[in-house]
Tab-separated table of C-alpha atoms in Angstrom:
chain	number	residue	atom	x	y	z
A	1	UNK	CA	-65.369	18.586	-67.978
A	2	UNK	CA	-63.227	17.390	-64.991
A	3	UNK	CA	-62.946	19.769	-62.144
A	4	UNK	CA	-60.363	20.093	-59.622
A	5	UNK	CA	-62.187	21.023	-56.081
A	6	UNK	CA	-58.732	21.841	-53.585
A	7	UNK	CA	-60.647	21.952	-50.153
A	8	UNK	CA	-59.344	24.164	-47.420
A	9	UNK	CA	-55.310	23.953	-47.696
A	10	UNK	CA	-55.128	26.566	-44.915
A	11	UNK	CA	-52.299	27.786	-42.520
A	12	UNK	CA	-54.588	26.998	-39.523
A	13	UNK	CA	-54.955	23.189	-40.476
A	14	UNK	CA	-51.624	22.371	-41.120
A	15	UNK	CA	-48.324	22.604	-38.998
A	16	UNK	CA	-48.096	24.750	-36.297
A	17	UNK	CA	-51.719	26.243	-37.169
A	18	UNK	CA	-54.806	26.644	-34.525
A	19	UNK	CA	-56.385	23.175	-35.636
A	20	UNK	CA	-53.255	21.446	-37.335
A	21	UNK	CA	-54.567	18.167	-39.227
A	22	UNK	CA	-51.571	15.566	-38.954
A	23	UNK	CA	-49.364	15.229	-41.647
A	24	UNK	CA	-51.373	17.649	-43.348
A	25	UNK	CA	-48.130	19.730	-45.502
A	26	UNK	CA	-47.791	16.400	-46.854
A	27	UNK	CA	-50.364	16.466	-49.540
A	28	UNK	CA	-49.564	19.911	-50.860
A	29	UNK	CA	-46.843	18.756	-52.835
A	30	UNK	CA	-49.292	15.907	-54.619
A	31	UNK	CA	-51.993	18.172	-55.078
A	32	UNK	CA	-49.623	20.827	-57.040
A	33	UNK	CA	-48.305	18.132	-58.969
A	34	UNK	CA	-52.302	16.747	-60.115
A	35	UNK	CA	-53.672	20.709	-61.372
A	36	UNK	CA	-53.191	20.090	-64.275
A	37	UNK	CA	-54.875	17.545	-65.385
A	38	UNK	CA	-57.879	18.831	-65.016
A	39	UNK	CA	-60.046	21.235	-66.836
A	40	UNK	CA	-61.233	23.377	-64.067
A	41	UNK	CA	-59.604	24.265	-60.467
A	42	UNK	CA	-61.519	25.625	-57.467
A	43	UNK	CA	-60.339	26.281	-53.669
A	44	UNK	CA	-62.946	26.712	-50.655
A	45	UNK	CA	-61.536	28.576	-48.109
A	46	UNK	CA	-62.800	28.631	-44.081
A	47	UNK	CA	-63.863	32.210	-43.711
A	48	UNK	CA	-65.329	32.634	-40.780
A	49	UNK	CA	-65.807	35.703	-38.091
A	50	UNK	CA	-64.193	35.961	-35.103
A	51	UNK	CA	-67.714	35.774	-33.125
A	52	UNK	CA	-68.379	32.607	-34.809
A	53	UNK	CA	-71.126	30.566	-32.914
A	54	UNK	CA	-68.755	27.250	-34.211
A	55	UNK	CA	-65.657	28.065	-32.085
A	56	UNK	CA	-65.667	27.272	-28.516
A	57	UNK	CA	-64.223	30.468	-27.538
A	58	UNK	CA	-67.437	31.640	-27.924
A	59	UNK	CA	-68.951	29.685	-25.296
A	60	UNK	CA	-68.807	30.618	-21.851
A	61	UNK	CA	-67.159	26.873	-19.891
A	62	UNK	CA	-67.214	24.975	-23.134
A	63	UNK	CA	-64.267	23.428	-24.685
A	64	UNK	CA	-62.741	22.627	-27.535
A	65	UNK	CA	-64.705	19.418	-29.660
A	66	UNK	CA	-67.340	19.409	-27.108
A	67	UNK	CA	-70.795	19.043	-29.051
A	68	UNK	CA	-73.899	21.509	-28.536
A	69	UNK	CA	-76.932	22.021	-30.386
A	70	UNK	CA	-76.294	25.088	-32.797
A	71	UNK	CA	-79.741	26.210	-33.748
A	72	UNK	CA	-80.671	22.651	-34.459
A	73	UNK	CA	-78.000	20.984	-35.819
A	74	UNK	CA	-74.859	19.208	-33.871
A	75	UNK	CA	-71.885	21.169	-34.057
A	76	UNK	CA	-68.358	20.469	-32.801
A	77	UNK	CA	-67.384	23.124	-31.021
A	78	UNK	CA	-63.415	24.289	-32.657
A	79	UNK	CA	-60.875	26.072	-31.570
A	80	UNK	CA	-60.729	29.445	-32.997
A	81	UNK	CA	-59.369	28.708	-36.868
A	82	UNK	CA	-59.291	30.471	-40.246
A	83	UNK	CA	-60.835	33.530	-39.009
A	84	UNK	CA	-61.454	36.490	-42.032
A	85	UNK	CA	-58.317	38.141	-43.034
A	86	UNK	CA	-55.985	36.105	-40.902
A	87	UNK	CA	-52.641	34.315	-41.335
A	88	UNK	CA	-54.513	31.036	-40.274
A	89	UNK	CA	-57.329	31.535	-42.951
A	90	UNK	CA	-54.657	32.469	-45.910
A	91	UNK	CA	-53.618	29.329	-48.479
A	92	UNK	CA	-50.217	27.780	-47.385
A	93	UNK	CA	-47.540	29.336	-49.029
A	94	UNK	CA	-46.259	25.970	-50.696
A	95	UNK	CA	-49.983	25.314	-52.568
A	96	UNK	CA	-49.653	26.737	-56.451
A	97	UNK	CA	-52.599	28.927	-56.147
A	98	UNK	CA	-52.039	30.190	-60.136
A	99	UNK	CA	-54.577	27.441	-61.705
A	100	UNK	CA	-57.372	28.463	-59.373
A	101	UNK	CA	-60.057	30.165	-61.215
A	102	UNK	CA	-62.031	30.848	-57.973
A	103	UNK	CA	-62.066	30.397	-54.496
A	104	UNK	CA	-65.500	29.824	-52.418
A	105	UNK	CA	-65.397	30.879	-49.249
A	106	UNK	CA	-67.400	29.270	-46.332
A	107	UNK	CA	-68.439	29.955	-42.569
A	108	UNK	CA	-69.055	33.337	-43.132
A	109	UNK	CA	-72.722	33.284	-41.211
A	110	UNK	CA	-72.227	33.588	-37.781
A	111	UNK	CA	-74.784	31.489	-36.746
A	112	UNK	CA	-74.253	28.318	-38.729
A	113	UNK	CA	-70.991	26.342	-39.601
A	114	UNK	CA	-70.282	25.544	-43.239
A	115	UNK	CA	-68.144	21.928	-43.599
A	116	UNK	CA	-69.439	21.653	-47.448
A	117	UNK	CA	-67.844	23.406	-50.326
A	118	UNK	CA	-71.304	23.964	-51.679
A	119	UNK	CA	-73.406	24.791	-49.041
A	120	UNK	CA	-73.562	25.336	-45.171
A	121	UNK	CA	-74.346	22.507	-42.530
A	122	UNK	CA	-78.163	23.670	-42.851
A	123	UNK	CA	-78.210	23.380	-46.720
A	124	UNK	CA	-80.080	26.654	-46.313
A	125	UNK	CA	-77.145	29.077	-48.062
A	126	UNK	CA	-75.282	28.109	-50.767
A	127	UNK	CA	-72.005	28.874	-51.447
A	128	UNK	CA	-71.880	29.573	-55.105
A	129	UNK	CA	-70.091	26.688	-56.222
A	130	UNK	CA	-72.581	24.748	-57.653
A	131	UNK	CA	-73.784	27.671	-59.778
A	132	UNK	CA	-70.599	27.765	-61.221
A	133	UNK	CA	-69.737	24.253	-61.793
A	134	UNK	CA	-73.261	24.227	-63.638
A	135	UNK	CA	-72.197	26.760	-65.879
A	136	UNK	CA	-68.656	24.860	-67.329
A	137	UNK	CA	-70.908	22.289	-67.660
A	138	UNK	CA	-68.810	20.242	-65.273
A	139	UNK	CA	-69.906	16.416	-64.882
A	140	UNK	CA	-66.858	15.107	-62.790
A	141	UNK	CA	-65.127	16.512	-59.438
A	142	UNK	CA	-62.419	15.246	-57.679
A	143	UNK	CA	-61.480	16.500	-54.396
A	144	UNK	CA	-58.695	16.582	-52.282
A	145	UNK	CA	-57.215	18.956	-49.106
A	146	UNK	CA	-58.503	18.942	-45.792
A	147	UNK	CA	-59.853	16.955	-43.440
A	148	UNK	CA	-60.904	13.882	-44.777
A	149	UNK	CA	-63.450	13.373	-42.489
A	150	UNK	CA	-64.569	16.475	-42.087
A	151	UNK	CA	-64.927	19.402	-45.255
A	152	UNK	CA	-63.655	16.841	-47.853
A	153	UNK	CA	-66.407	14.418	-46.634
A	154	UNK	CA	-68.896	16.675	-46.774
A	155	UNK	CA	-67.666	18.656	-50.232
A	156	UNK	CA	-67.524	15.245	-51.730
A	157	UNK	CA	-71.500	13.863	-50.051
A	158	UNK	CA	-73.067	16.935	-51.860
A	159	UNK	CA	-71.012	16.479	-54.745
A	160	UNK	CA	-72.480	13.022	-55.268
A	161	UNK	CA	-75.775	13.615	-53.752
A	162	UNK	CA	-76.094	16.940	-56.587
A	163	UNK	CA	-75.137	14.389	-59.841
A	164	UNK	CA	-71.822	14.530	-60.330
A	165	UNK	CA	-69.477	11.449	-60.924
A	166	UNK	CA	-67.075	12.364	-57.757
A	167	UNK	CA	-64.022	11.248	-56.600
A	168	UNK	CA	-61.835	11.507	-53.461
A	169	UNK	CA	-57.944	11.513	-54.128
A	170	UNK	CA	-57.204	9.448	-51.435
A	171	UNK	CA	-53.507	10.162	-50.834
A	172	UNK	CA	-53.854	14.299	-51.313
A	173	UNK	CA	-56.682	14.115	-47.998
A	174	UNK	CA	-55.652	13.888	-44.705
A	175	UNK	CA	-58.139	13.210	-41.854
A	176	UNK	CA	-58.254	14.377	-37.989
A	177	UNK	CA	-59.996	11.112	-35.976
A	178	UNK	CA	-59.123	7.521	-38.151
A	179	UNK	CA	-62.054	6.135	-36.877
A	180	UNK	CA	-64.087	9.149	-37.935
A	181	UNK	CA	-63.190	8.676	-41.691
A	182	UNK	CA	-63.310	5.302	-41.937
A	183	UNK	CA	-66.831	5.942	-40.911
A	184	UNK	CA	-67.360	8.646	-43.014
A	185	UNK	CA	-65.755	6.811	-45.810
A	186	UNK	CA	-68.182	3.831	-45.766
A	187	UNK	CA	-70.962	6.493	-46.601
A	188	UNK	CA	-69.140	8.067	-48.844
A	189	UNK	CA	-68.674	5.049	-50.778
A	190	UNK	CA	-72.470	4.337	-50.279
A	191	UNK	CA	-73.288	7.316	-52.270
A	192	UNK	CA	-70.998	6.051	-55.266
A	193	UNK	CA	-68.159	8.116	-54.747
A	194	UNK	CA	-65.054	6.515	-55.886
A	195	UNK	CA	-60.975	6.956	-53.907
A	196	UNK	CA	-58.142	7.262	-56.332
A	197	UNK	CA	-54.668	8.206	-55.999
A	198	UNK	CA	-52.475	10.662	-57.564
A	199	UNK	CA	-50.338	8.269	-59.400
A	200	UNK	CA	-54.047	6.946	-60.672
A	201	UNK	CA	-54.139	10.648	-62.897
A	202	UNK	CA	-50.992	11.380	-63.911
């Protein structure tokens, strides 16, 4: 079974949003076009609370992508994005939402951030989505959405790191820092996960 994991396709990361990733409408129309093909589609969605401990807002004289120690882990501080039951935190408009069987949503603890679809940057919640991957009896995942270096990275690191043959569609990811994903994909690839195209599954 070949799941489809679409990774945070969100009003806030893309064009005129909060945290806009460049370019980032550009791969809706590509990742419409792949659903498909696959046997299973999930979303993860950036839920978080407005009083989230991740957004900079929430620190008295910090600012935006400044880095603090969050309880003992590095976090980037953001600006305020995809908070619960906002415009910013709804799927774009243009994304075909109707082959999505179910949507894991992320970020939701105050107190931790969550860049992985399956668990948060602690590993000590998990999100869900493993359970039910487990249960199709799922043995491939491809992601795509956004950013590259950031939730797609991470989605796709546990993805490997849990068993599963996983792939990044290369062209239906955007990243925020080049340099940053280039990194991250080096240890990406390091972990066995392949980059394909769209044109590679049609």
């Amino acid at each position: 079974m070949k799941a489809l994991l679409i990774v945070d396709i969100q009003n806030d990361f893309l064009e005129g949003g909060s945290l806009e990733v460049k370019n980032g409408n550009a791969i809706i129309p590509l990742v419409n076009k792949i659903q498909d093909q696959f046997d299973v589609v999930v979303a993860t969605q950036d839920w978080h609370p407005a009083t989230h401990k991740s957004f900079a807002a929430n620190h008295e004289g910090k600012q935006p992508f400044e880095v603090i120690d969050l309880n003992g882990l590095p976090q980037v501080l953001w600006p305020n994005h995809c908070v619960q039951g906002s415009f910013g935190a709804e799927f774009h408009s243009d994304l075909n939402t109707q082959n999505i069987q179910a949507i894991f949503r992320k970020g939701t603890d105050i107190e931790v951030d969550s860049y992985s679809g399956f668990y948060d940057n602690g590993k000590r919640n998990s999100t869900g989505l493993l359970g039910f991957l487990t249960e199709l009896q799922v043995t491939e995942v491809y992601v795509c959405g956004l950013a590259a270096d950031y939730c797609v990275f991470y989605t796709a690191k546990d993805a490997a790191n849990l068993g599963y043959k996983t792939f990044v569609i290369e062209d239906a990811t955007k990243y925020i820092d080049e340099a940053n994903y280039q990194q991250a994909k080096q240890e990406m690839l390091a972990f066995g996960v392949e980059f394909v195209n769209t044109e590679d599954l049609l």
